[in-house]
Amino acid sequence: MSADSSDKDRQLPSSLDGEHRVRVCIDRGGTFTDCVGVFPVEPTAENPAGERTVVVKLLSEDPAHYPDAPREGIRRILELATGRPHPRDALLDTSNLESIRMGTTVATNALLERKGEPCALVITKGFRDLLKIGNQARPRIFDLSITKPDVLYQEVVEVDERVTLAGYTMDPRGMYATADLSDAVEGKSGERVKVLATPDWEKVREQLQQVYDGGIKSIAVCLLHSYTFVAHEEEIGKIARGIGFTHITLSSELVPMIKIVPRAHSATADAYLTPGIRRYVDGFASGFDSGFGSVRVDFMQSDGGLAPVDHFSGLQAILSGPAAGVVGYAVTSFSEAERVPVIGFDMGGTSTDVSRFDGRFEHVFETTTAGVTIQAPQLDINTVAAGGGSRLFFRNGLMMVGPESAGAHPGPACYRKGGPLAVTDANLLLGRLRAEHFPNIFGENEDQPLDLDATRTLFAELAGRINDGIRAERRSLGQSYEDKSVEEIALGFLQVANETMCRPIRALTEAKGHDVQRHVLACFGGAGGQHACAVAENLGIRRVFVHRLASVLSAYGLGLAEVVNEEQAPAADTWTAQTQPALLSRLAGLADTCQGKLTEQGFTDKQIRVDRFLNMRYDGTDTSLMVPEPEDGDFTARFESMHQREFGFVLHGRAIIVDDLRVRSMGSLTDVKYGEVYDELRGLGLVPASKSAEHPAFVEEVPVYFQGGFRDTAIFRLEKLVPGEVVRGPAIVLDRNSTVLVEPGWTAAVTSTQLVLEHSNSDSGSQADSSTSRAHASTDLDPIQLSVFAHRFMSIAEQMGRTLEKTSVSTNIKERLDFSCALFDQLGNLVANAPHIPVHLGSMSHAVQFQIQRFSGDLHEGDVIMANHPQAGGSHLPDITVITPVFKDGRVIFFVASRGHHADIGGISPGSMPPTSKELFQEGASIMGMKIVKQGEFQEGEVIRVLLEEPAKHPGCSGTRNLKDVMSDLKAQIAANHRGIALVHQLCAEYGLDVVQAYMAHIQRTAELAVRSLLRSTRKQRGTGRLAGSDFMDDGSQIVLSVEIEEDGSALFDFTGTTPEVYANTNAPPSVTYSAIIYCLRCMVQSELPLNQGCLAPVKVIIPEYSLLSPSATAAVVGGNVLTSQRLCDTILSAFGAAAASQGCMNNLTFGMPVVEEGGRRLEGWGYYETIAGGHGAGPTWDGQSGVHTHMTNTRITDPEILERRYPVILHQFSLRENTGGKGLHTGGDGCVRDIEFLEAMSVSLLTERRVFSPPGLGGGENGARGINLWKRAVRDGEREFQVLNMGGKNTVFVSPGDHIVVLSPGGGGYG
């Protein structure tokens, strides 16, 4: 295709009129609809190919002028192609249409706005609330008013049916070694399935009829283990069709993959969205004279492939629009010969999408969109809430961009609708957007230009507030301050926006083992061209591609996309020489089916490509990789290579499991050539574009603000530039729909299809804003640099966390995400802590500072320290902290640390969470501080001694029961720290050590001022500086708190009066109290704030020695971390009147089996640990959430199907415990019911609270319900099936096969 939308005289030759030769591609977005039309014309010397491309851009909603934007776009293209009018009030003539390809946000918008089809969910009995609970984690850990998106269904039908898997994978004898297979059947995955209960089909019919009679015509069916056992779902589908339901989604057909939570979410999303998609398609087709009978119509799917209109569904449509853009830049910017990977940077009005292409589309198979977890292949597209409409704020001393957006209405301030300042305003103020070259479509009559005066007025007000705040702060530090101009402030906001957009790019590349500097950037979207150079330079990227059709690249990409069909089947086989033939045979059969479906659509064998995949993982882990079939057929080597790159390690000797078989067939009607721009660049003789008035592309020279001041900047029109010309920055290149800023130090080479921006070192006067700002950075407090450093510090902690998540092997760290990573200054003060586990937040600095003292004068480069002792800043023993000093020129300049909850570190019970421990030694290995690495040498022997041998010396205790996984996870923590060190050194290289250390102090001071402001505000609102709170543990121990807030915003938190330490395990080390205080203060600030040591700077804490909150060195503490920490939060928030008590517990459940000798063979033991959600406390403006983790934890829970595959248990119920939240003006959230049956004898431990004292309400609100732990012992004596026993809050029992443990977690307190 050649882009030539200006010559409107050239039309379809008369000989081709009526011959179906016009191809139309449409990207229907939320604000604009972009249409690209291609049709043949008479060849000329300028256009020897004889093809014309036209672009039409129009509003997606404009009912006063047309009923449907895509149809209107087609009408206008047909008029351009034929030269004949096509009246709006007549059906469109399809005689010239060859094909229509569309990407649409219809499904996405319906999901975001919750405007889909009313539907019902049909699910196994006991799981009606499963999707409300989800993985039980809350979206934002510092929101006291927890908000979770509503579920999509209106009604739930619970079907009294149940199947489970025979055997379990953790059985050291083999999965089926002890299983009774006499009545088992084989499922689709090859796993053996036991049918425990078959539905009463007449009852099911009655249930569905009642739903249908209530007006719901769409249902989603998802039963436990239906990914492998489909019979029950299929029968329900038959009954539903007989009743008359118009849409029926069976999860076993839609996504036959293990994990019921995402599969049920996906099925529900399909039932919710597809009817609306079908109505939209039918309405669209009704505007054509023959419908779609003679026209090929395809829709873009989330996986980057096209689907025929009659196969398009809501689940496939969620990323329809962004996916087309990925295809567009992939084909136009990637060269098969050059093999330079491309980062896609799609910046729109409200958000920016980033993605990556290296010759193969990168897919993910489980994502969350609008709070709905989708299990389906989707392109790996990361979205950040920073776009042209993102709002600008100054909060807590930081300049912030987004996540709030001005939207299209009212839009940015310059839109003449009274809107707020946004990124677009900053570009306008600096001259980067030119009002005189922007359409006059604003104002009451839509005939006015952008309003620069309104932008300038609001910026002047904002600059005044920023200057006043920074001036006062600088004076308090004894420093002078020169006010920043409005231009400096506006440029600062752009720098913050650019850094915000860089974070997901780093996550997409560096966090996955790719060097970001070895990529090119492909920039598109309406706002991307203004930020391309700066974003690239922030990342160290030296080349940027901006397509001539960048503003409509998603529509253009549709024309380059392939029609795709996917087939998938579950498997559960170990990849061995014996199983390979059968698995490959199944894969070949799937490939034949997949290719056959494209053949039915008219594709020939030459037009079809088939890719085959195995979804593989190591045994004992849940993290799988979709492995494409290698050319040599060696799936094992390819899997290990991918695992090494993605996670940084290979588990030699560990079995490889195949979870799924997948085939993707692609049919192409055109011969797509990748990356022709590289070939063209090599052949061009590049010449500078003249700035003279005689040059047809030159418009004028205008002042544009860059770092250091205004610079004369040439403006060129893209359509008048010819291939081979080079525009030197600073310059602006305009086309009809976008603006490209060529910053100082950059050039833009023009090709027939692209602008190629290149970084150049030849401009000695200036470089792009990002690098120049670094060169001018000083140690003095600057609001712009402060905001940029806040992003960079947090990015380091986040990337450490991603490294730890990827390189770990245990369920606790890799899947439950029970870990935290942080960055500290040279004194051990917390600088940045990624939002991982709150109980770790304030305590890790104590651990670092303890080791600084312990190893004073004995720290060397290459040393790594390991510790977990409560006296050494630990929380409880399973949480092992790994600390690495960062050296420069022989001295420590920073520290990085990671803390992870390890599966088992010994002690008296599996999982190292004994509910009845009385002494610290009973809880496992305790480490005051040791060098796990000495000057680069891993101390394996010493680590084994400490973890395996030392704990076993105590009576009744064992060493770690899973040494291999603990060692692997410790190495993962070391790797995470190493990643942090590399990023810290990179930051120092960019800015200088003195600047980085200065901003570590500044960022802490910023947090301190925010907390002081909160405390002063609390004193004023309460009319007193004296606050008090107290609460009881279930054993009668009392936590007593008094708070004295002074006028300067300092405060004393005094826990005098708290009970002495207990001869039990609810003692909490002082570090836990500090974690609770810093967490609660951060929550009450109620706006974005970097969480660091500064939050505690205004706070003095008094904790009585040898009390519950400061126990002796030998006191048991495992419950203090998971129980007392929650009670501390309730006490603090109650004292401040901030929120009623939440469930006050983490509901810790562990079970497992010890190592045993059987027949002369050692059988490895295993343990399982989970925490269970409960009720959330209500507050002054919110109702409590139900079934969610609160305060000091936010760990995920294992999916029911994974639980039953891995362990000898059956989960009979996981639902909400209705009406257990305290009543009030605002009601507390409900607790949960979790009923687990055990199929083998084993030990089970519960460590819980709020079984005696109810979670208190606040402000007159009622208390939440207490929790209960029940042991249902199977007796079957003829009179009763179970003996039901109350276990109390803390107990260990030895269950027999058939026994149940039922946990009923507490509700949250009510408010008012």
Short mmCIF file of C-alpha atoms in Angstrom, two decimals, residues 425-735:
data_model
loop_
_atom_site.label_atom_id
_atom_site.label_comp_id
_atom_site.label_asym_id
_atom_site.label_seq_id
_atom_site.Cartn_x
_atom_site.Cartn_y
_atom_site.Cartn_z
CA ASP A 425 -2.12 21.50 27.73
CA ALA A 426 1.56 21.15 28.62
CA ASN A 427 2.44 20.41 24.99
CA LEU A 428 0.35 23.38 23.84
CA LEU A 429 1.91 25.79 26.33
CA LEU A 430 5.42 24.79 25.26
CA GLY A 431 4.63 25.29 21.60
CA ARG A 432 4.86 21.62 20.73
CA LEU A 433 1.21 21.58 19.72
CA ARG A 434 0.36 24.53 17.47
CA ALA A 435 -3.14 25.94 17.81
CA GLU A 436 -2.81 27.61 14.40
CA HIS A 437 -2.25 24.22 12.78
CA PHE A 438 -4.92 22.39 14.75
CA PRO A 439 -8.54 22.12 13.49
CA ASN A 440 -10.88 24.88 14.73
CA ILE A 441 -13.46 22.53 16.22
CA PHE A 442 -13.79 23.89 19.76
CA GLY A 443 -16.13 26.29 21.53
CA GLU A 444 -19.89 26.46 21.60
CA ASN A 445 -20.19 26.56 17.80
CA GLU A 446 -17.28 24.17 17.24
CA ASP A 447 -15.42 26.78 15.18
CA GLN A 448 -12.78 28.01 17.63
CA PRO A 449 -9.08 27.07 17.97
CA LEU A 450 -7.44 25.52 21.02
CA ASP A 451 -7.55 27.96 23.94
CA LEU A 452 -3.95 28.78 24.85
CA ASP A 453 -5.04 31.54 27.25
CA ALA A 454 -7.07 29.13 29.40
CA THR A 455 -4.13 26.74 29.52
CA ARG A 456 -1.71 29.51 30.49
CA THR A 457 -4.02 30.82 33.25
CA LEU A 458 -4.38 27.42 34.91
CA PHE A 459 -0.67 26.72 34.59
CA ALA A 460 0.13 30.03 36.24
CA GLU A 461 -2.09 29.07 39.20
CA LEU A 462 -0.52 25.62 39.45
CA ALA A 463 3.00 27.01 39.14
CA GLY A 464 2.24 29.39 41.99
CA ARG A 465 1.20 26.54 44.27
CA ILE A 466 4.24 24.48 43.35
CA ASN A 467 6.68 27.36 43.82
CA ASP A 468 5.13 28.34 47.15
CA GLY A 469 5.39 24.77 48.44
CA ILE A 470 8.96 24.18 47.30
CA ARG A 471 10.11 27.63 48.43
CA ALA A 472 8.83 26.95 51.96
CA GLU A 473 10.48 23.55 52.01
CA ARG A 474 13.81 24.89 50.73
CA ARG A 475 13.77 27.66 53.34
CA SER A 476 13.26 25.08 56.09
CA LEU A 477 16.43 23.42 54.80
CA GLY A 478 18.30 26.73 54.77
CA GLN A 479 18.38 26.86 50.97
CA SER A 480 17.37 29.59 48.56
CA TYR A 481 14.92 28.95 45.73
CA GLU A 482 14.35 30.62 42.41
CA ASP A 483 10.76 30.30 41.22
CA LYS A 484 10.23 28.11 38.19
CA SER A 485 8.48 29.57 35.16
CA VAL A 486 5.23 28.13 33.87
CA GLU A 487 7.22 26.67 30.97
CA GLU A 488 9.62 24.88 33.32
CA ILE A 489 6.66 23.52 35.27
CA ALA A 490 4.91 22.34 32.08
CA LEU A 491 8.09 20.69 30.83
CA GLY A 492 8.49 19.03 34.21
CA PHE A 493 5.06 17.46 33.91
CA LEU A 494 5.99 16.10 30.50
CA GLN A 495 9.14 14.58 31.97
CA VAL A 496 7.05 12.92 34.70
CA ALA A 497 4.60 11.65 32.07
CA ASN A 498 7.46 10.22 30.02
CA GLU A 499 8.90 8.43 33.04
CA THR A 500 5.44 7.07 33.86
CA MET A 501 5.23 5.60 30.36
CA CYS A 502 8.73 4.15 30.56
CA ARG A 503 7.91 1.96 33.57
CA PRO A 504 5.74 -0.58 31.69
CA ILE A 505 8.27 -0.65 28.85
CA ARG A 506 10.99 -1.62 31.30
CA ALA A 507 8.66 -4.27 32.72
CA LEU A 508 8.05 -5.65 29.23
CA THR A 509 11.73 -5.82 28.35
CA GLU A 510 14.29 -5.67 31.16
CA ALA A 511 12.10 -7.61 33.60
CA LYS A 512 11.86 -10.42 31.03
CA GLY A 513 15.55 -10.58 30.31
CA HIS A 514 15.65 -8.34 27.22
CA ASP A 515 18.01 -5.37 26.87
CA VAL A 516 15.73 -2.40 26.20
CA GLN A 517 18.53 -0.49 24.45
CA ARG A 518 18.72 -3.17 21.75
CA HIS A 519 15.20 -2.33 20.56
CA VAL A 520 13.69 0.24 18.26
CA LEU A 521 10.58 2.16 19.25
CA ALA A 522 7.54 2.17 16.96
CA CYS A 523 5.45 5.16 17.91
CA PHE A 524 1.82 5.65 16.93
CA GLY A 525 -1.47 6.90 18.27
CA GLY A 526 -2.65 10.49 18.27
CA ALA A 527 -0.33 11.76 21.03
CA GLY A 528 2.72 9.52 20.67
CA GLY A 529 4.70 11.63 18.20
CA GLN A 530 5.07 14.46 20.70
CA HIS A 531 6.81 12.16 23.22
CA ALA A 532 8.68 9.68 21.02
CA CYS A 533 12.18 11.19 21.25
CA ALA A 534 12.06 11.80 25.00
CA VAL A 535 10.70 8.35 25.84
CA ALA A 536 13.29 6.71 23.59
CA GLU A 537 16.12 8.66 25.17
CA ASN A 538 14.92 7.81 28.67
CA LEU A 539 15.24 4.16 27.68
CA GLY A 540 18.53 4.48 25.78
CA ILE A 541 16.85 3.68 22.45
CA ARG A 542 18.43 5.45 19.48
CA ARG A 543 15.92 4.84 16.67
CA VAL A 544 12.18 5.49 16.48
CA PHE A 545 9.80 4.62 13.64
CA VAL A 546 6.75 6.84 13.14
CA HIS A 547 4.58 5.54 10.29
CA ARG A 548 3.01 8.07 7.95
CA LEU A 549 -0.31 6.62 9.04
CA ALA A 550 0.69 6.49 12.71
CA SER A 551 -2.50 8.20 13.85
CA VAL A 552 -4.57 5.47 12.15
CA LEU A 553 -2.08 2.60 12.41
CA SER A 554 -4.59 0.27 14.07
CA ALA A 555 -6.88 0.61 11.07
CA TYR A 556 -3.93 0.25 8.70
CA GLY A 557 -2.75 -2.84 10.58
CA LEU A 558 -6.06 -4.57 9.96
CA GLY A 559 -5.16 -4.68 6.27
CA LEU A 560 -1.93 -6.51 7.12
CA ALA A 561 -3.44 -9.01 9.57
CA GLU A 562 -4.06 -12.69 8.98
CA VAL A 563 -7.22 -14.69 9.59
CA VAL A 564 -6.56 -16.96 12.55
CA ASN A 565 -8.12 -20.09 13.96
CA GLU A 566 -7.01 -21.66 17.22
CA GLU A 567 -7.64 -25.09 18.67
CA GLN A 568 -6.68 -26.14 22.18
CA ALA A 569 -6.95 -29.29 24.23
CA PRO A 570 -6.04 -30.02 27.86
CA ALA A 571 -3.33 -32.46 28.82
CA ALA A 572 -1.74 -33.57 32.07
CA ASP A 573 1.16 -35.71 30.96
CA THR A 574 4.80 -35.82 31.94
CA TRP A 575 6.96 -35.11 28.88
CA THR A 576 8.98 -38.31 28.50
CA ALA A 577 10.17 -40.50 25.66
CA GLN A 578 7.20 -42.76 26.37
CA THR A 579 4.51 -40.05 26.27
CA GLN A 580 5.89 -37.95 23.42
CA PRO A 581 4.48 -39.99 20.52
CA ALA A 582 0.91 -39.83 21.84
CA LEU A 583 1.13 -36.11 22.66
CA LEU A 584 2.61 -35.27 19.25
CA SER A 585 -0.07 -37.37 17.58
CA ARG A 586 -2.78 -35.41 19.41
CA LEU A 587 -1.03 -32.20 18.40
CA ALA A 588 -1.01 -33.29 14.76
CA GLY A 589 -4.71 -34.07 14.93
CA LEU A 590 -5.44 -30.62 16.34
CA ALA A 591 -3.36 -29.10 13.53
CA ASP A 592 -5.40 -30.94 10.90
CA THR A 593 -8.64 -29.70 12.47
CA CYS A 594 -7.32 -26.15 12.74
CA GLN A 595 -6.12 -26.02 9.13
CA GLY A 596 -9.36 -27.57 7.92
CA LYS A 597 -11.38 -24.72 9.36
CA LEU A 598 -9.38 -22.19 7.35
CA THR A 599 -9.72 -24.35 4.26
CA GLU A 600 -13.49 -24.17 4.71
CA GLN A 601 -13.17 -20.36 4.60
CA GLY A 602 -11.58 -20.52 1.14
CA PHE A 603 -7.88 -20.46 1.97
CA THR A 604 -5.54 -22.71 -0.02
CA ASP A 605 -2.76 -24.75 1.55
CA LYS A 606 -0.20 -22.22 0.29
CA GLN A 607 -2.01 -19.42 2.09
CA ILE A 608 -2.07 -21.24 5.45
CA ARG A 609 0.65 -21.42 8.10
CA VAL A 610 0.27 -23.62 11.16
CA ASP A 611 2.10 -23.09 14.48
CA ARG A 612 2.03 -25.80 17.11
CA PHE A 613 2.63 -25.31 20.83
CA LEU A 614 2.91 -27.25 24.06
CA ASN A 615 2.06 -25.49 27.33
CA MET A 616 4.87 -26.78 29.56
CA ARG A 617 5.98 -26.31 33.17
CA TYR A 618 8.19 -27.94 35.74
CA ASP A 619 6.51 -30.43 38.03
CA GLY A 620 5.57 -28.81 41.34
CA THR A 621 5.20 -25.31 39.89
CA ASP A 622 2.22 -23.50 38.42
CA THR A 623 4.07 -21.20 36.04
CA SER A 624 3.85 -22.59 32.53
CA LEU A 625 5.35 -21.46 29.23
CA MET A 626 3.68 -21.76 25.84
CA VAL A 627 6.50 -23.40 23.87
CA PRO A 628 6.41 -23.14 20.07
CA GLU A 629 7.48 -26.25 18.16
CA PRO A 630 11.17 -25.85 17.31
CA GLU A 631 12.52 -26.71 13.86
CA ASP A 632 14.44 -29.69 15.22
CA GLY A 633 11.41 -30.89 17.21
CA ASP A 634 13.26 -30.77 20.54
CA PHE A 635 10.58 -29.31 22.81
CA THR A 636 12.67 -30.01 25.92
CA ALA A 637 15.61 -27.90 24.80
CA ARG A 638 13.29 -25.09 23.66
CA PHE A 639 11.43 -25.12 26.97
CA GLU A 640 14.65 -25.01 28.97
CA SER A 641 16.00 -22.19 26.80
CA MET A 642 12.80 -20.16 27.27
CA HIS A 643 12.77 -20.90 31.02
CA GLN A 644 16.37 -19.77 31.38
CA ARG A 645 15.69 -16.49 29.57
CA GLU A 646 12.38 -15.77 31.28
CA PHE A 647 13.19 -16.91 34.82
CA GLY A 648 16.96 -17.10 34.93
CA PHE A 649 17.29 -20.79 35.86
CA VAL A 650 16.66 -24.37 34.78
CA LEU A 651 15.59 -27.13 37.19
CA HIS A 652 17.78 -30.00 36.06
CA GLY A 653 16.31 -33.36 36.92
CA ARG A 654 12.80 -31.97 37.52
CA ALA A 655 10.04 -33.55 35.42
CA ILE A 656 8.37 -31.40 32.75
CA ILE A 657 4.57 -31.42 32.61
CA VAL A 658 2.48 -30.69 29.52
CA ASP A 659 -0.73 -28.92 30.57
CA ASP A 660 -2.21 -28.03 27.18
CA LEU A 661 -1.85 -28.61 23.46
CA ARG A 662 -2.39 -25.57 21.24
CA VAL A 663 -2.45 -25.02 17.51
CA ARG A 664 -2.72 -21.67 15.74
CA SER A 665 -3.42 -21.63 12.01
CA MET A 666 -3.07 -18.39 10.03
CA GLY A 667 -4.45 -17.66 6.59
CA SER A 668 -3.22 -14.70 4.54
CA LEU A 669 -4.85 -13.31 1.39
CA THR A 670 -1.91 -10.99 0.67
CA ASP A 671 1.85 -11.45 0.58
CA VAL A 672 2.92 -9.45 3.63
CA LYS A 673 6.55 -8.31 3.67
CA TYR A 674 8.06 -7.29 6.99
CA GLY A 675 10.24 -4.24 7.55
CA GLU A 676 10.66 -2.91 4.01
CA VAL A 677 11.68 0.42 5.58
CA TYR A 678 15.14 -1.02 6.31
CA ASP A 679 15.68 -1.86 2.63
CA GLU A 680 14.50 1.58 1.60
CA LEU A 681 16.73 3.36 4.13
CA ARG A 682 19.80 1.58 2.80
CA GLY A 683 19.05 2.74 -0.73
CA LEU A 684 18.24 6.38 0.04
CA GLY A 685 20.67 9.21 -0.47
CA LEU A 686 19.88 11.34 2.56
CA VAL A 687 19.88 15.13 2.16
CA PRO A 688 18.92 17.86 4.67
CA ALA A 689 15.45 19.38 4.32
CA SER A 690 15.79 23.08 3.66
CA LYS A 691 14.21 25.62 5.99
CA SER A 692 13.77 28.09 3.16
CA ALA A 693 10.42 29.45 2.13
CA GLU A 694 10.92 27.89 -1.31
CA HIS A 695 10.76 24.39 0.12
CA PRO A 696 7.18 23.14 -0.34
CA ALA A 697 7.20 21.32 3.01
CA PHE A 698 8.54 24.20 5.10
CA VAL A 699 5.79 26.15 6.86
CA GLU A 700 7.43 28.51 9.32
CA GLU A 701 9.84 28.75 12.22
CA VAL A 702 8.35 29.18 15.70
CA PRO A 703 9.66 29.30 19.28
CA VAL A 704 9.29 25.98 21.13
CA TYR A 705 10.34 25.44 24.72
CA PHE A 706 12.95 22.80 25.52
CA GLN A 707 15.21 22.31 28.52
CA GLY A 708 17.08 25.60 28.90
CA GLY A 709 14.59 27.84 27.14
CA PHE A 710 12.85 28.56 23.85
CA ARG A 711 14.50 27.51 20.60
CA ASP A 712 13.61 28.40 17.04
CA THR A 713 11.91 25.35 15.64
CA ALA A 714 11.08 24.68 12.01
CA ILE A 715 7.67 23.29 11.05
CA PHE A 716 7.33 20.95 8.08
CA ARG A 717 4.35 19.26 6.48
CA LEU A 718 4.89 15.53 6.17
CA GLU A 719 3.00 15.09 2.90
CA LYS A 720 5.32 17.60 1.19
CA LEU A 721 8.54 15.96 2.35
CA VAL A 722 10.01 13.48 -0.10
CA PRO A 723 11.88 10.24 0.66
CA GLY A 724 15.51 10.88 1.40
CA GLU A 725 15.07 14.25 3.08
CA VAL A 726 16.30 14.62 6.64
CA VAL A 727 14.80 17.05 9.16
CA ARG A 728 17.18 18.08 11.93
CA GLY A 729 15.79 18.82 15.36
CA PRO A 730 14.46 20.87 16.87
CA ALA A 731 11.58 20.59 14.42
CA ILE A 732 7.89 19.78 14.20
CA VAL A 733 6.53 17.55 11.45
CA LEU A 734 2.79 17.87 10.89
CA ASP A 735 0.40 15.59 9.14
#
